[in-house]
Amino acid sequence: MRSNWRKQMMISALALTLSATNVAPVFASAAPDGKTNAADIAQTMGTTAQWNRWEKEWETLKNDWTQISLSPGSNATELNFAWYTPKQTNDDHSNANVPKLIIGEGHNMKNAKVYEAEQTAVKDEQDNNGETYNSNKVTATGLKENKTYYYSYDNGNGYTKPAEYTTKSTNNFSFAFVGDPQIGSSNELKGKDTKEFYDAQSNAVKSDAFNWSSTLNAALEKTDDQLSFVVSAGDQIQTTKKKLPNKDASKSEIEYTGYLSPEALKSLPVATTVGNHDADNANYTYHFNRTNASELGSNKVVGGDYYFKYGNALFIMLNTQDTNVAEHKQFIEQTVAANKDCKWRIVTLHQDIYGSAEHSNEPEITNLRYQLTPIFEQNDIDAVLTGHDHAYSRSKMLLGGTKANDYTDDEFDAELEKDMDAGENPTTKTVAPGNIKNDSTDEKDQKYLAYLKSIMDEKAIETVKKQGSSVINPEGVLYMTAGSSSGSKYYDLVPRQQTYIAHRWQEDVPTYSVVDVTENSLTINTYRTDNDEKIDETFSITKSKGDTTSLNAEIKASESIVKQKDAYTTESYRVFEQALTGAKEVAADKKATKDEVENALKVLTNAKAGLEKKVVVAKASAKLKAGKKKVTVKIKKASVSGYQIKYASNKNFKKAKTRNTRKTIYTIKSLRSKKKCYVKVRAYKIVKGKKIYGSYSKILKVTVK
């Protein structure tokens, strides 16, 4: 399935180099990047008839820029749409000519809603006929679970044939995880303004789009059409604006047409991530309607980070083509804080920061790793989904990886190339050769090997409790890298499997993962597209429900404190009140895990202990009135449980006596006439059955009558 074009180029280049000089050794190249030819995979899958039909359809479709995209809304009740229309359909700017989308229940589109699109002019792009376009976006709202809708939209030539969209349950749901469709990547020619390039681009897109469609169909069939949506780890298309002929942004539109062409995408939303092949061309923003979009993490071309909720899961999509990690941190923290009700937290970014193919060892990637992982851990992220390396890998549960040394992004370029060198006659591979040996005497080689060892992150591997294929209540994070979903390009696995890797796979076949999310588990199965065989064992993360017996008992015991709130400092009681409220929420949450219950109990216990150290008892004050062989003590009333009176016949209070009273007037009797009586008073509060005293009043004296 691999192409040998690089092989011939490298042999020719090597021959020229050797003829010019014999002074220094010459490295050839890494093995050619593989790719999957659509006709070949169609034959393997028994879909040759579909391929033949697609070849004819493509000749008509390839110039149509008006394909619609579906994206998840902010939650399961919403669905986002985006599509192009030629500008001439509404040149008069009247509302009547603004494209609309209609969506309703069932074939008859019962209770249909009509949405007027928000339009944005597509800048710097025109098709081969000189046509310019607008991007149209609509968010449909109020969708109900497990219901079939039909929608139709004005694509500039009238309303389209209604397409079906069925909502799914949010309690237990499934989504597909795919990597790098990169439609057009199988094109072997560089972007020159020639018929040869455009023909090659069209043929590549035709092949890649068919394979992309085959993967989506396989995922739908595997789940009996129960996918709620797809998560793509980036690189929807191949050609960046920088590498297009004359840097003409419109020349990548054929690749977007191919990407959006699968029939499955008319009823299947995709949450896209910005990849390095998407990042320099604004047409990415025109084709996809991303919800909750932020300017945080924006590279000023394709926008920043965004998020959406589905059921009990929070999906955070990062544009890490912008390397401002501080902004990504801010976005994650704000998003998590605003969605505390979500039990699962899943992040998607493009770079494979814990992958296992050609890019994974690059300092540019590992530097990003050590900037992001502490943020993920601090915000209790469960899984991080990545792409970029076109080879599947799954990490162990990781926690606390640390950077050993500082390296520049382009450090070890020569060593990386040397290690991957496939020799004078490079052939296709799935694992790089690993030419740098442990016993190398080259100082640069040894520095490179030391670097590789330092990024294995062995100490970050979490010791987890397992039950079958599931890890139970882990504290660490799972990192997954998706293989190619279209077969447009494959990279070789690195020669030394990293310690942090639990499983990896590369056999130059498109792959996809199905992720099942339930109340207490997240389960992942990964398959090859051509025969639907699993390429990894089933893997699950389980958050077991906690026993709330002890927590409920502590909550009940804490209720009496509420009645004594005046006994404590304002700040200490506020901390306790927050802890009690949080504990009640956790105790009432049927989805609360063991860790969440234990943490709530710990927080409440600590808050109560803090209260006892912060009891406030007002300083008492009193007046004395002498009587015949008695003294009456009049105490100024305070918000306390009672008072203690201490009296003696001397100011040093030797042989003093004490009396406790809840009254503010108390008479000391049986005193000796004509003798002085010394008195001081203090208040007390009873907390948990214990008297806590305030400070004494000033010493008072009077002569007994």
XYZ file of C-alpha atoms in Angstrom:
705
model
C 0.000 0.000 0.000
C 2.959 2.343 0.299
C 4.282 4.532 -2.480
C 7.858 4.174 -3.742
C 8.153 7.696 -5.136
C 10.499 8.815 -2.358
C 12.623 5.749 -2.863
C 13.396 6.664 -6.486
C 14.009 10.316 -5.610
C 16.407 9.420 -2.808
C 18.374 6.934 -4.906
C 18.841 9.566 -7.598
C 19.843 12.206 -5.053
C 22.298 9.823 -3.435
C 23.901 8.953 -6.755
C 24.401 12.636 -7.562
C 25.898 13.295 -4.141
C 28.348 10.407 -4.314
C 29.517 11.426 -7.756
C 30.303 14.884 -6.470
C 32.279 13.877 -3.410
C 33.493 10.899 -1.433
C 34.660 12.917 1.555
C 31.746 12.423 3.983
C 29.088 9.758 4.514
C 25.639 10.614 3.211
C 22.395 9.715 4.942
C 19.592 8.597 2.674
C 16.189 9.158 4.196
C 13.545 7.752 6.420
C 11.453 5.060 4.807
C 8.766 6.463 2.490
C 5.565 7.501 4.224
C 2.908 4.939 3.501
C -0.557 5.571 2.115
C -3.638 3.520 1.298
C -4.951 3.516 -2.250
C -8.746 3.598 -2.227
C -9.078 1.033 -5.023
C -6.931 -1.397 -3.006
C -8.871 -1.036 0.229
C -12.161 -1.213 -1.677
C -11.083 -4.566 -3.069
C -10.119 -5.773 0.437
C -13.420 -4.617 1.913
C -15.567 -5.792 -0.993
C -16.669 -2.262 -1.871
C -15.252 -2.007 -5.391
C -18.697 -1.216 -6.825
C -19.017 1.713 -4.434
C -15.546 2.928 -5.433
C -16.402 2.779 -9.137
C -19.582 4.753 -8.481
C -17.684 7.284 -6.359
C -15.106 7.868 -9.100
C -17.906 9.067 -11.393
C -19.661 11.102 -8.700
C -16.434 12.869 -7.801
C -16.076 14.469 -11.221
C -19.341 16.325 -10.607
C -18.942 16.937 -6.889
C -15.337 18.143 -6.767
C -16.183 21.730 -7.731
C -19.104 22.026 -5.281
C -18.114 24.122 -2.265
C -21.563 24.076 -0.655
C -21.333 20.830 1.363
C -22.736 21.221 4.881
C -20.936 20.349 8.116
C -22.562 19.327 11.398
C -20.855 20.049 14.722
C -21.932 19.412 18.318
C -23.830 22.232 19.973
C -23.050 23.484 23.447
C -25.053 20.520 24.786
C -27.144 17.645 23.458
C -30.183 19.890 22.860
C -28.301 21.869 20.195
C -26.766 21.130 16.798
C -24.507 23.447 14.802
C -24.430 23.772 11.008
C -22.114 25.563 8.556
C -22.146 25.770 4.754
C -21.106 27.974 1.830
C -23.350 29.809 -0.627
C -22.355 31.906 -3.643
C -22.460 35.595 -2.786
C -24.624 36.518 -5.767
C -27.632 34.843 -4.133
C -27.974 37.761 -1.740
C -26.146 40.692 -3.260
C -29.021 42.994 -2.315
C -28.370 42.145 1.369
C -32.123 41.782 1.986
C -33.265 39.437 4.733
C -35.371 37.568 2.184
C -32.215 36.375 0.456
C -30.245 35.363 3.535
C -29.979 31.530 3.423
C -32.107 29.618 5.892
C -32.133 26.175 7.428
C -35.346 24.313 8.276
C -35.437 21.457 10.789
C -38.428 19.502 12.084
C -39.528 16.181 13.543
C -39.893 13.196 11.223
C -40.383 12.999 7.451
C -43.124 15.603 7.606
C -40.834 17.961 9.552
C -43.483 18.453 12.230
C -43.047 21.521 14.437
C -40.403 22.746 12.016
C -38.238 25.675 12.976
C -36.716 28.045 10.437
C -33.327 29.525 11.224
C -31.800 32.454 9.371
C -28.070 31.973 8.882
C -25.423 34.260 10.283
C -23.238 35.126 7.322
C -19.541 35.853 6.987
C -17.830 36.717 3.729
C -15.223 34.125 2.719
C -12.172 36.300 2.175
C -9.589 35.940 -0.594
C -11.301 32.974 -2.240
C -13.039 32.455 -5.570
C -13.685 29.277 -7.504
C -12.582 28.470 -11.043
C -15.546 30.425 -12.394
C -14.682 33.543 -10.422
C -17.524 32.913 -7.954
C -17.123 34.278 -4.415
C -18.828 32.846 -1.341
C -20.337 33.484 2.060
C -20.076 31.164 5.034
C -23.438 30.496 6.727
C -23.882 29.276 10.297
C -26.947 28.129 12.234
C -27.470 26.661 15.701
C -30.608 24.539 16.025
C -31.934 24.459 19.589
C -34.496 22.595 21.665
C -33.698 19.139 20.273
C -35.087 16.177 22.213
C -33.342 12.892 23.013
C -33.868 9.798 20.841
C -35.874 11.609 18.199
C -35.478 11.703 14.418
C -35.376 15.092 12.722
C -35.060 16.137 9.096
C -33.353 19.309 7.934
C -33.006 21.175 4.658
C -30.903 24.225 3.843
C -30.619 26.779 1.065
C -27.288 26.141 -0.676
C -27.717 28.972 -3.174
C -29.598 26.836 -5.674
C -32.675 26.299 -3.540
C -33.355 24.022 -0.599
C -31.607 20.682 -0.460
C -33.347 17.334 -0.188
C -34.180 16.831 3.529
C -31.484 14.909 5.394
C -32.080 12.770 8.452
C -30.556 13.415 11.876
C -31.387 11.298 14.928
C -30.542 12.452 18.428
C -29.215 9.901 20.919
C -29.461 9.277 24.642
C -27.232 11.294 26.948
C -27.190 8.773 29.810
C -25.107 6.140 28.016
C -23.622 7.227 24.700
C -20.847 6.488 22.216
C -18.586 8.668 20.124
C -15.917 7.864 17.565
C -12.367 9.117 17.957
C -10.351 9.542 14.745
C -7.031 11.038 13.744
C -5.776 13.055 10.796
C -8.150 12.526 7.865
C -5.741 14.925 6.110
C -7.665 14.706 2.856
C -5.287 15.235 -0.062
C -2.154 14.038 1.744
C -1.670 11.121 -0.654
C -0.826 13.687 -3.354
C 2.881 13.300 -4.066
C 3.362 16.592 -5.914
C 4.192 19.985 -4.476
C 1.793 22.883 -4.860
C 2.665 24.348 -8.238
C 0.178 26.203 -10.390
C 0.071 23.475 -13.042
C -2.519 21.114 -14.467
C -0.345 18.237 -13.326
C -0.604 19.356 -9.679
C -4.348 20.003 -9.790
C -5.020 16.621 -11.396
C -2.860 14.884 -8.798
C -4.598 16.808 -6.004
C -8.031 15.837 -7.307
C -7.093 12.159 -7.594
C -5.602 12.165 -4.094
C -8.678 13.827 -2.596
C -10.930 11.365 -4.407
C -9.021 8.413 -2.940
C -8.602 9.849 0.571
C -12.251 10.933 0.782
C -13.434 7.427 -0.140
C -11.261 5.908 2.594
C -12.431 8.551 5.078
C -16.019 7.672 4.230
C -15.222 3.954 4.647
C -13.898 4.568 8.172
C -16.973 6.565 9.193
C -19.256 3.877 7.770
C -17.317 1.175 9.614
C -17.663 3.067 12.912
C -21.404 3.540 12.375
C -21.881 -0.118 11.496
C -19.831 -1.210 14.514
C -22.132 0.767 16.823
C -25.366 -0.031 14.988
C -25.677 3.644 13.992
C -25.584 4.734 17.629
C -22.698 7.214 17.437
C -23.616 10.554 18.944
C -20.734 12.378 17.261
C -17.112 12.108 16.114
C -14.052 13.691 17.719
C -11.283 14.468 15.217
C -7.788 15.144 16.544
C -6.978 17.573 13.743
C -5.617 17.959 10.210
C -8.897 17.694 8.361
C -7.118 18.508 5.087
C -3.585 18.403 3.738
C -2.466 21.587 2.041
C -1.633 24.620 4.117
C -2.084 28.062 2.627
C 1.686 28.509 2.652
C 2.147 25.490 0.365
C -0.764 26.126 -1.981
C -0.044 27.402 -5.499
C 0.588 31.140 -5.181
C -0.558 30.786 -1.536
C -4.103 30.932 -2.885
C -6.412 29.844 -0.034
C -9.126 28.756 -2.445
C -6.954 25.914 -3.774
C -7.600 23.890 -0.624
C -11.379 24.050 -1.036
C -11.363 20.861 -3.123
C -9.876 19.115 -0.079
C -12.666 20.411 2.155
C -15.173 19.236 -0.461
C -13.633 15.774 -0.206
C -13.582 15.880 3.569
C -17.286 16.842 3.777
C -18.418 14.477 0.999
C -19.171 11.270 3.004
C -22.893 10.645 3.230
C -22.394 9.738 6.904
C -21.485 13.347 7.715
C -24.957 14.537 6.724
C -26.198 12.938 9.955
C -23.078 12.750 12.115
C -21.626 15.836 13.870
C -17.833 16.141 14.081
C -15.978 18.038 16.797
C -12.865 19.106 14.927
C -9.509 20.073 16.386
C -7.079 22.473 14.738
C -4.063 20.644 13.317
C -0.912 22.112 11.848
C -2.313 21.558 8.337
C -5.476 23.530 9.231
C -3.931 26.369 11.155
C -2.835 28.976 8.590
C -5.996 29.136 6.485
C -9.182 30.847 7.680
C -11.358 28.540 5.576
C -11.254 26.160 8.551
C -13.338 28.708 10.486
C -15.759 29.105 7.584
C -16.483 25.382 7.258
C -17.032 24.524 10.939
C -19.426 26.062 13.460
C -17.693 25.520 16.802
C -19.678 26.185 19.948
C -18.463 28.158 22.967
C -15.533 29.397 20.897
C -12.947 31.475 22.736
C -10.199 33.840 21.719
C -8.027 32.154 24.352
C -5.619 29.908 22.485
C -6.190 31.682 19.193
C -3.409 31.904 16.625
C -5.326 34.863 15.087
C -6.203 32.848 11.961
C -8.464 29.935 12.895
C -9.711 30.926 16.337
C -8.965 29.506 19.742
C -10.126 26.822 22.143
C -13.744 25.712 22.516
C -15.809 23.233 24.508
C -19.115 21.403 24.597
C -21.020 19.166 27.003
C -22.740 15.919 26.217
C -24.523 14.095 29.019
C -22.144 13.812 31.957
C -19.028 14.512 29.860
C -17.154 17.755 29.183
C -15.141 17.964 25.950
C -12.390 20.601 25.818
C -10.905 21.204 22.358
C -7.554 23.014 22.318
C -5.899 24.830 19.423
C -2.308 24.028 20.382
C -1.031 25.445 17.118
C -1.060 28.484 19.369
C 1.671 27.744 21.914
C 0.490 30.272 24.512
C 0.070 27.672 27.248
C -0.997 30.307 29.779
C -4.099 30.978 27.679
C -4.890 27.267 27.373
C -4.542 26.994 31.156
C -6.934 29.892 31.669
C -9.450 28.395 29.242
C -9.351 24.948 30.878
C -9.728 26.365 34.386
C -12.636 28.606 33.389
C -14.364 25.802 31.503
C -13.991 23.263 34.300
C -15.207 25.782 36.894
C -18.302 26.523 34.800
C -19.136 22.831 34.304
C -18.595 21.195 37.671
C -21.556 18.891 37.094
C -19.660 16.937 34.430
C -18.254 13.661 35.704
C -15.932 13.009 32.750
C -13.417 15.535 31.412
C -11.856 14.862 28.017
C -9.327 17.094 26.268
C -8.446 16.916 22.578
C -5.387 18.511 20.979
C -3.437 17.764 17.832
C 0.151 17.078 18.919
C 0.803 13.567 20.267
C 2.478 14.609 23.507
C 2.575 10.982 24.673
C 2.623 9.223 21.293
C 4.989 6.630 19.853
C 5.677 7.437 16.183
C 8.072 9.734 14.323
C 6.964 13.039 15.866
C 6.699 11.805 19.449
C 10.404 12.174 20.324
C 10.798 15.671 18.887
C 11.684 18.266 21.572
C 9.000 20.516 20.098
C 6.440 17.888 21.122
C 7.933 16.891 24.477
C 8.420 20.530 25.502
C 4.693 21.035 24.967
C 4.045 17.866 26.982
C 5.667 19.142 30.145
C 3.883 22.481 29.891
C 0.428 20.960 29.495
C 0.389 17.837 31.670
C 0.453 19.687 35.033
C -2.580 21.683 33.873
C -4.438 18.500 32.930
C -3.636 16.904 36.273
C -4.602 19.974 38.313
C -7.981 20.053 36.566
C -8.710 16.325 36.931
C -8.741 15.562 33.218
C -9.534 11.884 32.586
C -8.298 11.418 29.015
C -6.342 13.390 26.412
C -6.978 12.496 22.751
C -4.324 13.435 20.168
C -3.286 12.864 16.553
C -0.423 14.192 14.412
C 1.588 10.957 14.217
C -0.749 8.800 12.099
C -0.006 5.742 14.261
C -2.104 4.370 17.097
C -0.878 4.344 20.687
C -2.367 4.177 24.173
C -0.469 5.261 27.253
C -0.517 3.822 30.726
C -2.201 5.982 33.363
C 0.267 8.832 33.870
C 0.710 11.269 36.735
C 3.485 13.729 37.519
C 5.770 13.565 34.508
C 8.642 16.045 34.871
C 11.049 17.626 32.452
C 14.652 16.617 33.124
C 16.450 19.160 30.932
C 15.791 22.108 28.652
C 16.070 21.504 24.931
C 15.364 23.759 21.983
C 12.563 22.740 19.642
C 14.966 21.900 16.827
C 17.574 20.129 18.956
C 18.575 16.582 17.891
C 17.342 17.113 14.316
C 20.460 15.418 12.929
C 20.236 12.536 15.403
C 16.523 12.015 14.750
C 17.231 11.849 11.020
C 20.179 9.525 11.530
C 18.162 7.204 13.759
C 15.362 6.967 11.171
C 17.691 6.586 8.164
C 16.450 3.722 5.998
C 19.669 3.379 3.982
C 20.516 3.819 0.330
C 17.523 1.874 -0.896
C 14.736 2.848 1.479
C 11.776 0.502 1.588
C 8.495 0.758 3.365
C 8.506 0.091 7.101
C 6.153 0.340 10.060
C 8.905 0.648 12.701
C 11.937 2.900 12.164
C 15.342 1.126 12.009
C 16.982 2.751 15.055
C 20.500 3.217 13.737
C 21.950 4.876 16.836
C 23.151 2.079 19.113
C 23.599 2.190 22.878
C 27.356 1.597 22.553
C 27.907 4.492 20.125
C 31.064 6.472 20.923
C 29.669 9.619 19.326
C 29.102 12.247 22.032
C 26.081 13.642 20.192
C 24.578 10.177 19.927
C 24.969 9.623 23.668
C 23.367 12.979 24.458
C 20.476 12.026 22.187
C 20.079 8.620 23.873
C 20.127 10.282 27.296
C 17.386 12.605 26.092
C 15.291 9.666 24.896
C 15.681 7.976 28.272
C 14.636 11.140 30.107
C 11.348 11.406 28.180
C 10.318 7.788 28.825
C 8.608 9.148 31.989
C 8.875 5.878 33.862
C 8.293 7.636 37.200
C 5.037 9.090 35.902
C 3.419 5.666 35.506
C 0.654 5.375 38.070
C 0.193 2.190 40.073
C -3.483 1.486 39.530
C -6.079 -0.886 40.854
C -7.375 -3.062 38.027
C -10.426 -5.189 37.561
C -10.280 -7.074 34.289
C -9.608 -4.573 31.508
C -10.603 -1.630 33.689
C -8.590 0.648 35.962
C -10.507 1.673 39.061
C -10.590 5.288 40.271
C -7.206 6.331 38.841
C -5.740 9.728 39.694
C -3.663 9.966 36.513
C -4.499 10.755 32.894
C -4.881 8.481 29.862
C -3.243 9.695 26.630
C -4.306 8.262 23.274
C -2.967 8.962 19.798
C -5.184 8.017 16.861
C -3.896 6.426 13.689
C -4.808 7.766 10.267
C -8.540 7.577 9.609
C -8.188 7.938 5.838
C -4.906 6.212 5.055
C -3.687 9.338 3.275
C -0.360 9.100 5.131
C 1.272 6.858 7.754
C 4.352 7.385 9.916
C 6.615 4.697 11.333
C 6.726 3.861 15.014
C 9.915 4.910 16.803
C 12.424 2.041 17.248
C 12.391 2.149 21.066
C 8.905 1.796 22.520
C 8.553 4.346 25.294
C 8.076 3.065 28.837
C 4.890 5.083 29.171
C 3.237 3.213 26.283
C 0.749 0.465 27.148
C 0.086 -0.490 23.516
C 0.914 0.780 20.034
C 0.081 -0.357 16.503
C 0.995 0.493 12.931
C 0.260 -1.693 9.936
C -0.519 1.025 7.393
C -4.291 0.557 7.602
C -6.883 3.221 8.522
C -8.191 2.907 12.089
C -10.830 4.355 14.398
C -11.795 4.108 18.063
C -15.236 3.831 19.646
C -15.562 5.350 23.111
C -18.544 4.291 25.228
C -19.460 6.627 28.096
C -21.731 5.511 30.928
C -22.536 6.807 34.380
C -19.388 5.321 35.894
C -17.182 4.108 33.042
C -15.352 5.218 29.930
C -14.551 2.270 27.629
C -12.381 2.354 24.504
C -12.173 -0.144 21.638
C -10.041 0.480 18.562
C -10.439 -1.177 15.165
C -8.866 -1.325 11.740
C -11.199 -0.094 9.001
C -10.569 -2.797 6.401
C -11.773 -5.812 8.416
C -13.083 -4.326 11.709
C -10.650 -6.393 13.771
C -9.506 -4.905 17.085
C -5.936 -3.620 17.207
C -5.833 -3.255 20.999
C -7.547 -4.840 23.959
C -10.605 -3.198 25.449
C -9.582 -0.546 27.947
C -11.819 1.119 30.548
C -11.626 3.723 33.256
C -14.136 3.082 36.032
C -15.170 5.570 38.685
C -16.825 3.383 41.302
C -19.706 4.869 43.282
C -18.768 5.788 46.832
C -20.438 4.607 50.049
C -22.069 7.697 51.590
C -22.922 6.174 54.996
C -20.122 7.932 56.899
C -20.646 11.149 54.954
C -24.370 11.243 55.770
C -23.617 10.632 59.461
C -21.168 13.530 59.518
C -23.689 15.763 57.749
C -26.329 14.924 60.365
C -23.913 15.635 63.202
C -23.033 18.950 61.586
C -26.605 20.206 61.476
C -26.489 21.226 65.171
C -23.605 23.551 64.418
C -25.811 25.575 62.090
C -27.881 26.633 65.117
C -24.715 27.929 66.809
C -23.280 29.915 63.918
C -22.856 32.985 66.099
C -20.319 31.086 68.171
C -17.702 31.238 65.434
C -15.788 33.760 63.421
C -17.479 34.760 60.188
C -14.695 33.349 58.009
C -14.444 29.984 59.791
C -18.208 29.494 59.637
C -18.237 30.428 55.934
C -15.647 27.700 55.217
C -17.710 25.200 57.219
C -20.936 26.200 55.477
C -19.361 25.707 52.052
C -18.016 22.312 53.095
C -21.424 21.253 54.417
C -23.188 22.369 51.233
C -20.646 20.511 49.097
C -20.994 17.381 51.227
C -24.767 17.412 50.822
C -24.423 17.720 47.032
C -22.033 14.775 46.882
C -24.221 12.668 49.201
C -27.227 13.342 46.970
C -25.329 12.644 43.725
C -26.014 9.086 42.577
C -22.955 9.321 40.338
C -20.542 10.336 43.095
C -17.388 8.209 43.062
C -15.586 6.769 46.028
C -12.889 9.436 45.720
C -15.472 12.227 45.579
C -17.267 10.918 48.671
C -14.032 10.482 50.618
C -12.872 13.952 49.630
C -16.192 15.542 50.684
C -15.981 13.777 54.061
C -12.414 14.944 54.544
C -13.233 18.565 53.650
C -16.227 18.639 56.021
C -14.283 17.070 58.894
C -11.438 19.546 58.473
C -13.867 22.468 58.332
C -15.495 21.349 61.584
C -12.116 21.004 63.267
C -11.270 24.500 62.126
C -14.453 25.816 63.682
C -13.503 24.629 67.161
C -10.342 26.691 66.964
C -12.255 29.779 65.911
C -14.991 30.083 68.554
C -15.754 33.698 69.452
C -16.896 34.489 73.010
C -17.640 38.130 73.796
C -15.811 39.714 76.743
C -18.249 40.101 79.611
C -18.873 43.308 81.555
C -20.794 43.765 84.822
C -21.783 46.087 87.667
C -21.932 45.358 91.411
C -24.484 46.389 94.024
C -23.752 45.753 97.691
C -26.425 44.486 100.061
C -26.624 43.124 103.568
C -24.198 40.210 103.569
C -24.636 39.940 99.810
C -23.532 41.412 96.457
C -25.696 41.516 93.348
C -23.855 41.116 90.007
C -25.573 42.679 87.008
C -24.038 41.366 83.750
C -24.432 43.047 80.392
C -26.326 40.642 78.155
C -24.349 39.010 75.322
C -24.986 36.311 72.686
C -23.506 33.482 74.739
C -24.566 30.296 76.518
C -23.906 31.582 80.043
C -21.552 33.333 82.415
C -19.013 32.414 85.072
C -18.623 34.643 88.127
C -15.422 34.473 90.147
C -15.238 36.243 93.548
C -12.882 36.499 96.547
C -12.098 38.734 99.516
C -8.734 39.705 98.006
C -7.666 41.154 94.685
C -5.352 38.217 93.988
C -8.360 35.915 94.116
C -6.756 33.481 96.532
C -9.258 30.895 97.703
C -11.691 32.307 95.126
C -15.065 30.752 94.443
C -16.858 30.440 91.112
C -20.487 30.306 90.128
C -21.991 29.583 86.701
C -25.263 31.113 85.646
C -27.323 31.603 82.520
C -28.945 34.701 84.038
C -27.645 38.240 83.736
C -28.461 39.025 87.416
C -26.897 36.878 90.066
C -26.708 37.414 93.876
C -23.696 36.229 95.844
C -24.903 35.456 99.387
C -23.479 34.632 102.846
C -20.738 37.233 102.643
C -19.113 38.866 105.687
C -20.260 42.374 106.510
C -17.888 45.313 106.222
C -15.521 43.235 104.050
C -14.482 44.010 100.500
C -15.631 41.666 97.753
C -13.652 41.363 94.512
C -15.494 40.080 91.396
C -14.658 39.325 87.758
C -16.926 37.798 85.123
C -16.422 35.884 81.873
C -18.878 34.484 79.339
C -18.890 31.007 77.820
C -20.369 29.162 74.879
C -21.220 25.478 74.790
C -19.924 23.852 71.608
C -20.406 20.108 71.130
C -21.135 19.800 74.865
C -17.961 21.636 75.830
C -17.781 25.057 77.529
C -15.518 27.491 75.731
C -14.758 30.616 77.805
C -14.070 34.162 76.790
C -11.748 36.551 78.597
C -12.500 37.982 82.051
C -13.972 41.385 82.617
C -12.046 43.985 84.578
C -11.898 43.367 88.342
C -14.735 44.975 90.251
C -14.838 45.635 94.033
C -17.459 46.635 96.535
C -17.835 46.702 100.387
C -20.456 44.349 101.704
C -23.046 45.957 103.980
